[in-house]
């Protein structure tokens, strides 16, 4: 696990976007795993800037998103499909038919999840998986107590995640946040060839500490990334503030990024 400690979320987002831009330039058929939430927005803006500047094209890129709320239509303003269309897909030249988000209205959610896994495999697996981290240490919607080998499935949100998401996206109305979601599993995520996780703000400091320096545990599902051999964590100073070896990680990752 490489922890890149940046002065600001802007700097971290630009560095993470650069990794994706470079990968897509090298392999125009890159398969991306994408995330929603407030965290990746600046990175998506930086990716869009690179497309506008004609530095890169997403015409042949395929994407699979991490999760979707059960019960929300793709046109619902709080759905993750809507979020992706607005925050990234409309701003880059990716074909909408090449973008995949789990269907929160699927009549048979289990079958939907199984098909998602099959489709990712058929595409050759995910080359780069973008992640945020929940304040409770979740990745995608894999809450504490989820098996670290879990596959894409129907999952149940914790009260703390419902609270976080209500504050950020549902105008504070907790009752409007769906309590279930379809989510890629921890096992699914860990199969991605490369991981790019972003974490900003002091609200994420405990989760980052658990992920990087805690034991590997289903209590902090992000800690499973300790077992991944190409996982990059881009943090701002606040999110990294509780790390014991913060300065060492910062030096090591900066040296590796330069080389
Ligand atoms: P956030 O969510 O980016 O809105 O903080 C992250 C997550 O829950 O994974």
Coordinates of C-alpha atoms and ligand atoms in Angstrom, one line a residue:
X1 CA 0.0 0.0 0.0
X2 CA 1.5 3.4 -1.0
X3 CA 0.2 6.4 0.9
X4 CA 0.6 9.7 -0.9
X5 CA 0.2 12.6 1.5
X6 CA -0.7 15.9 -0.3
X7 CA -1.0 19.5 0.9
X8 CA -4.6 19.7 -0.5
X9 CA -7.3 17.7 -2.0
X10 CA -6.8 19.6 -5.2
X11 CA -3.2 18.4 -5.4
X12 CA -4.2 14.8 -4.5
X13 CA -7.0 14.8 -7.1
X14 CA -4.7 16.1 -9.8
X15 CA -2.1 13.4 -9.1
X16 CA -4.7 10.6 -9.1
X17 CA -6.2 11.9 -12.3
X18 CA -2.8 11.9 -13.9
X19 CA -2.4 8.2 -13.1
X20 CA -5.7 7.5 -14.9
X21 CA -4.9 9.8 -17.8
X22 CA -1.5 8.1 -18.3
X23 CA -3.0 4.6 -18.1
X24 CA -5.7 5.5 -20.7
X25 CA -3.2 7.0 -23.0
X26 CA -1.1 3.9 -22.8
X27 CA -4.0 1.6 -23.2
X28 CA -7.1 3.3 -24.8
X29 CA -9.2 0.2 -23.9
X30 CA -8.5 0.5 -20.1
X31 CA -11.3 -0.8 -17.9
X32 CA -12.1 1.5 -15.1
X33 CA -13.9 0.9 -11.8
X34 CA -15.5 4.2 -10.7
X35 CA -16.8 5.6 -7.5
X36 CA -19.4 8.2 -6.4
X37 CA -19.5 10.5 -3.4
X38 CA -18.1 13.9 -2.7
X39 CA -14.5 12.7 -2.8
X40 CA -13.8 11.9 -6.4
X41 CA -15.5 15.0 -7.9
X42 CA -12.3 17.1 -8.2
X43 CA -10.5 14.1 -9.7
X44 CA -13.2 13.7 -12.3
X45 CA -12.9 17.5 -13.1
X46 CA -9.2 17.0 -13.7
X47 CA -9.9 14.0 -15.9
X48 CA -12.4 16.1 -17.9
X49 CA -9.8 18.9 -18.3
X50 CA -7.4 16.5 -19.8
X51 CA -10.0 15.4 -22.3
X52 CA -10.8 19.0 -23.2
X53 CA -7.2 19.7 -23.7
X54 CA -7.1 16.7 -26.1
X55 CA -4.5 14.9 -23.9
X56 CA -6.5 11.7 -23.8
X57 CA -9.7 10.1 -25.1
X58 CA -12.1 7.8 -23.3
X59 CA -13.8 6.6 -26.6
X60 CA -12.8 3.0 -26.1
X61 CA -12.7 2.9 -22.3
X62 CA -15.3 0.8 -20.4
X63 CA -16.3 1.5 -16.8
X64 CA -18.1 -0.3 -14.0
X65 CA -19.3 1.6 -10.9
X66 CA -19.0 0.3 -7.4
X67 CA -22.6 0.6 -6.2
X68 CA -26.2 1.9 -6.5
X69 CA -29.0 2.4 -4.1
X70 CA -31.8 -0.1 -4.1
X71 CA -35.1 1.5 -5.2
X72 CA -33.7 4.5 -7.0
X73 CA -34.3 4.9 -10.8
X74 CA -31.3 5.9 -12.9
X75 CA -33.0 9.2 -13.5
X76 CA -33.4 9.9 -9.8
X77 CA -31.2 12.9 -8.9
X78 CA -29.6 11.0 -5.9
X79 CA -29.0 7.8 -7.9
X80 CA -25.4 7.0 -8.6
X81 CA -26.1 6.6 -12.3
X82 CA -27.3 10.2 -12.3
X83 CA -24.3 11.3 -10.3
X84 CA -21.9 9.7 -12.8
X85 CA -23.6 11.1 -15.8
X86 CA -23.5 14.6 -14.4
X87 CA -20.0 14.6 -12.7
X88 CA -18.0 12.6 -15.3
X89 CA -19.7 10.9 -18.3
X90 CA -21.1 14.1 -19.8
X91 CA -17.8 15.8 -19.4
X92 CA -15.6 13.3 -21.2
X93 CA -15.9 11.5 -24.5
X94 CA -16.8 8.0 -23.1
X95 CA -19.6 6.2 -24.8
X96 CA -22.5 5.9 -22.4
X97 CA -23.1 2.4 -23.6
X98 CA -19.6 1.5 -22.3
X99 CA -20.5 2.7 -18.8
X100 CA -22.1 0.3 -16.3
X101 CA -23.9 1.1 -13.0
X102 CA -25.8 -1.6 -11.1
X103 CA -29.6 -1.3 -11.6
X104 CA -31.2 -0.3 -8.3
X105 CA -34.6 -1.2 -9.7
X106 CA -33.6 -4.8 -10.8
X107 CA -36.5 -7.2 -10.3
X108 CA -34.0 -9.9 -9.4
X109 CA -31.2 -8.1 -7.6
X110 CA -29.1 -11.3 -7.1
X111 CA -29.2 -12.0 -10.8
X112 CA -28.3 -8.4 -11.5
X113 CA -25.2 -8.7 -9.2
X114 CA -24.1 -12.0 -10.7
X115 CA -24.4 -10.6 -14.2
X116 CA -22.3 -7.6 -13.2
X117 CA -19.5 -9.9 -12.0
X118 CA -19.7 -11.9 -15.2
X119 CA -19.6 -8.8 -17.4
X120 CA -16.5 -7.4 -15.5
X121 CA -14.7 -10.8 -16.1
X122 CA -15.7 -10.8 -19.8
X123 CA -14.2 -7.3 -20.1
X124 CA -10.9 -8.7 -18.8
X125 CA -11.3 -7.4 -15.2
X126 CA -10.8 -3.9 -13.9
X127 CA -7.5 -2.2 -14.6
X128 CA -7.8 0.7 -12.2
X129 CA -10.4 0.9 -9.4
X130 CA -11.2 4.3 -8.0
X131 CA -12.3 4.3 -4.4
X132 CA -13.4 6.7 -1.6
X133 CA -13.6 5.5 2.0
X134 CA -16.5 5.9 4.4
X135 CA -15.9 7.4 7.8
X136 CA -16.5 3.9 9.1
X137 CA -13.8 2.4 6.9
X138 CA -16.1 1.0 4.2
X139 CA -15.2 0.7 0.5
X140 CA -18.1 0.8 -1.9
X141 CA -21.0 0.0 0.5
X142 CA -19.1 -2.8 2.3
X143 CA -19.9 -1.9 5.8
X144 CA -18.2 -3.2 9.0
X145 CA -18.9 -6.9 9.4
X146 CA -18.8 -7.7 5.7
X147 CA -16.6 -10.6 4.6
X148 CA -13.4 -9.5 3.0
X149 CA -14.0 -12.0 0.3
X150 CA -17.5 -10.7 -0.5
X151 CA -18.8 -10.5 -4.0
X152 CA -21.3 -8.1 -5.6
X153 CA -24.5 -8.4 -3.7
X154 CA -27.4 -6.6 -1.9
X155 CA -25.9 -4.9 1.2
X156 CA -27.4 -3.0 4.2
X157 CA -26.2 0.5 5.1
X158 CA -25.1 1.4 8.7
X159 CA -26.8 4.3 10.5
X160 CA -23.5 6.2 10.3
X161 CA -23.4 5.9 6.5
X162 CA -27.0 6.9 6.2
X163 CA -26.2 10.0 8.3
X164 CA -23.1 10.8 6.2
X165 CA -25.0 10.4 2.9
X166 CA -28.0 12.4 4.2
X167 CA -25.7 15.3 5.1
X168 CA -23.9 15.3 1.8
X169 CA -26.5 14.4 -0.7
X170 CA -30.1 14.2 0.7
X171 CA -30.3 17.8 2.2
X172 CA -30.0 16.2 5.6
X173 CA -33.1 14.1 5.3
X174 CA -32.0 10.7 6.7
X175 CA -35.4 9.1 6.0
X176 CA -34.9 9.6 2.3
X177 CA -31.7 7.7 2.1
X178 CA -32.3 4.1 1.0
X179 CA -31.2 1.6 3.6
X180 CA -30.0 -1.0 1.0
X181 CA -27.8 -0.9 -2.0
X182 CA -26.3 -3.2 -4.6
X183 CA -22.5 -3.1 -4.1
X184 CA -19.4 -4.7 -5.6
X185 CA -17.9 -6.9 -2.9
X186 CA -14.5 -6.5 -1.1
X187 CA -13.3 -9.6 -3.0
X188 CA -14.5 -8.1 -6.3
X189 CA -12.7 -4.8 -5.6
X190 CA -9.5 -6.4 -4.6
X191 CA -9.2 -8.2 -7.9
X192 CA -8.7 -4.9 -9.7
X193 CA -5.1 -4.7 -11.0
X194 CA -4.5 -1.2 -9.5
X195 CA -6.4 0.7 -6.8
X196 CA -6.6 4.5 -6.5
X197 CA -8.2 5.5 -3.2
X198 CA -8.9 9.1 -2.3
X199 CA -9.5 10.3 1.3
X200 CA -9.9 13.9 2.4
X201 CA -10.7 15.8 5.6
X202 CA -10.4 15.0 9.3
X203 CA -13.7 13.1 9.2
X204 CA -11.7 10.4 7.4
X205 CA -8.6 10.3 9.6
X206 CA -9.8 7.4 11.8
X207 CA -10.8 5.4 8.7
X208 CA -7.5 6.0 7.0
X209 CA -5.6 5.0 10.2
X210 CA -7.6 1.8 10.4
X211 CA -7.1 1.0 6.7
X212 CA -3.3 1.6 6.7
X213 CA -2.1 0.8 10.2
X214 CA -4.9 -1.3 11.7
X215 CA -5.1 -5.0 11.4
X216 CA -6.8 -6.6 8.4
X217 CA -10.3 -6.9 9.6
X218 CA -13.9 -7.0 8.4
X219 CA -14.5 -4.2 10.9
X220 CA -12.7 -1.8 8.5
X221 CA -13.3 -3.3 5.1
X222 CA -10.8 -0.9 3.5
X223 CA -8.0 -2.7 5.4
X224 CA -8.4 -5.6 2.9
X225 CA -6.4 -3.3 0.6
X226 CA -3.3 -4.1 2.7
X227 CA -3.3 -7.4 0.8
X228 CA -3.3 -5.7 -2.6
X229 CA 0.1 -5.2 -4.2
X230 CA -0.7 -2.1 -6.2
X231 CA -2.9 0.1 -4.0
X232 CA -2.3 3.8 -3.9
X233 CA -3.9 6.0 -1.2
X234 CA -4.1 9.7 -2.0
X235 CA -4.8 11.8 1.1
X236 CA -4.7 15.3 2.2
X237 CA -2.9 16.3 5.4
X238 CA -6.1 16.1 7.5
X239 CA -7.0 12.6 6.4
X240 CA -3.4 11.4 7.0
X241 CA -3.1 13.2 10.4
X242 CA -3.5 10.1 12.5
X243 CA -0.9 7.9 10.7
X244 CA 2.0 7.0 12.9
X245 CA 4.4 6.7 9.9
X246 CA 2.9 9.6 7.9
X247 CA 6.2 11.3 7.0
X248 CA 7.8 8.0 6.0
X249 CA 4.9 7.1 3.7
X250 CA 4.9 10.6 2.2
X251 CA 8.7 10.4 1.4
X252 CA 8.5 6.8 0.1
X253 CA 5.5 7.5 -2.2
X254 CA 6.9 10.8 -3.5
X255 CA 10.1 9.1 -4.4
X256 CA 8.3 6.3 -6.2
X257 CA 6.1 8.8 -8.1
X258 CA 9.1 10.8 -9.2
X259 CA 10.9 7.7 -10.4
Ligands
LIG1 P1 -17.7 10.6 0.3 O1 -18.1 9.0 0.5 O2 -16.8 10.7 -0.8 O3 -19.0 11.3 0.0 O4 -17.1 11.0 1.6 C1 -17.1 8.1 0.4 C2 -17.6 6.7 0.6 O5 -18.6 6.5 1.4 O6 -17.0 5.8 0.1

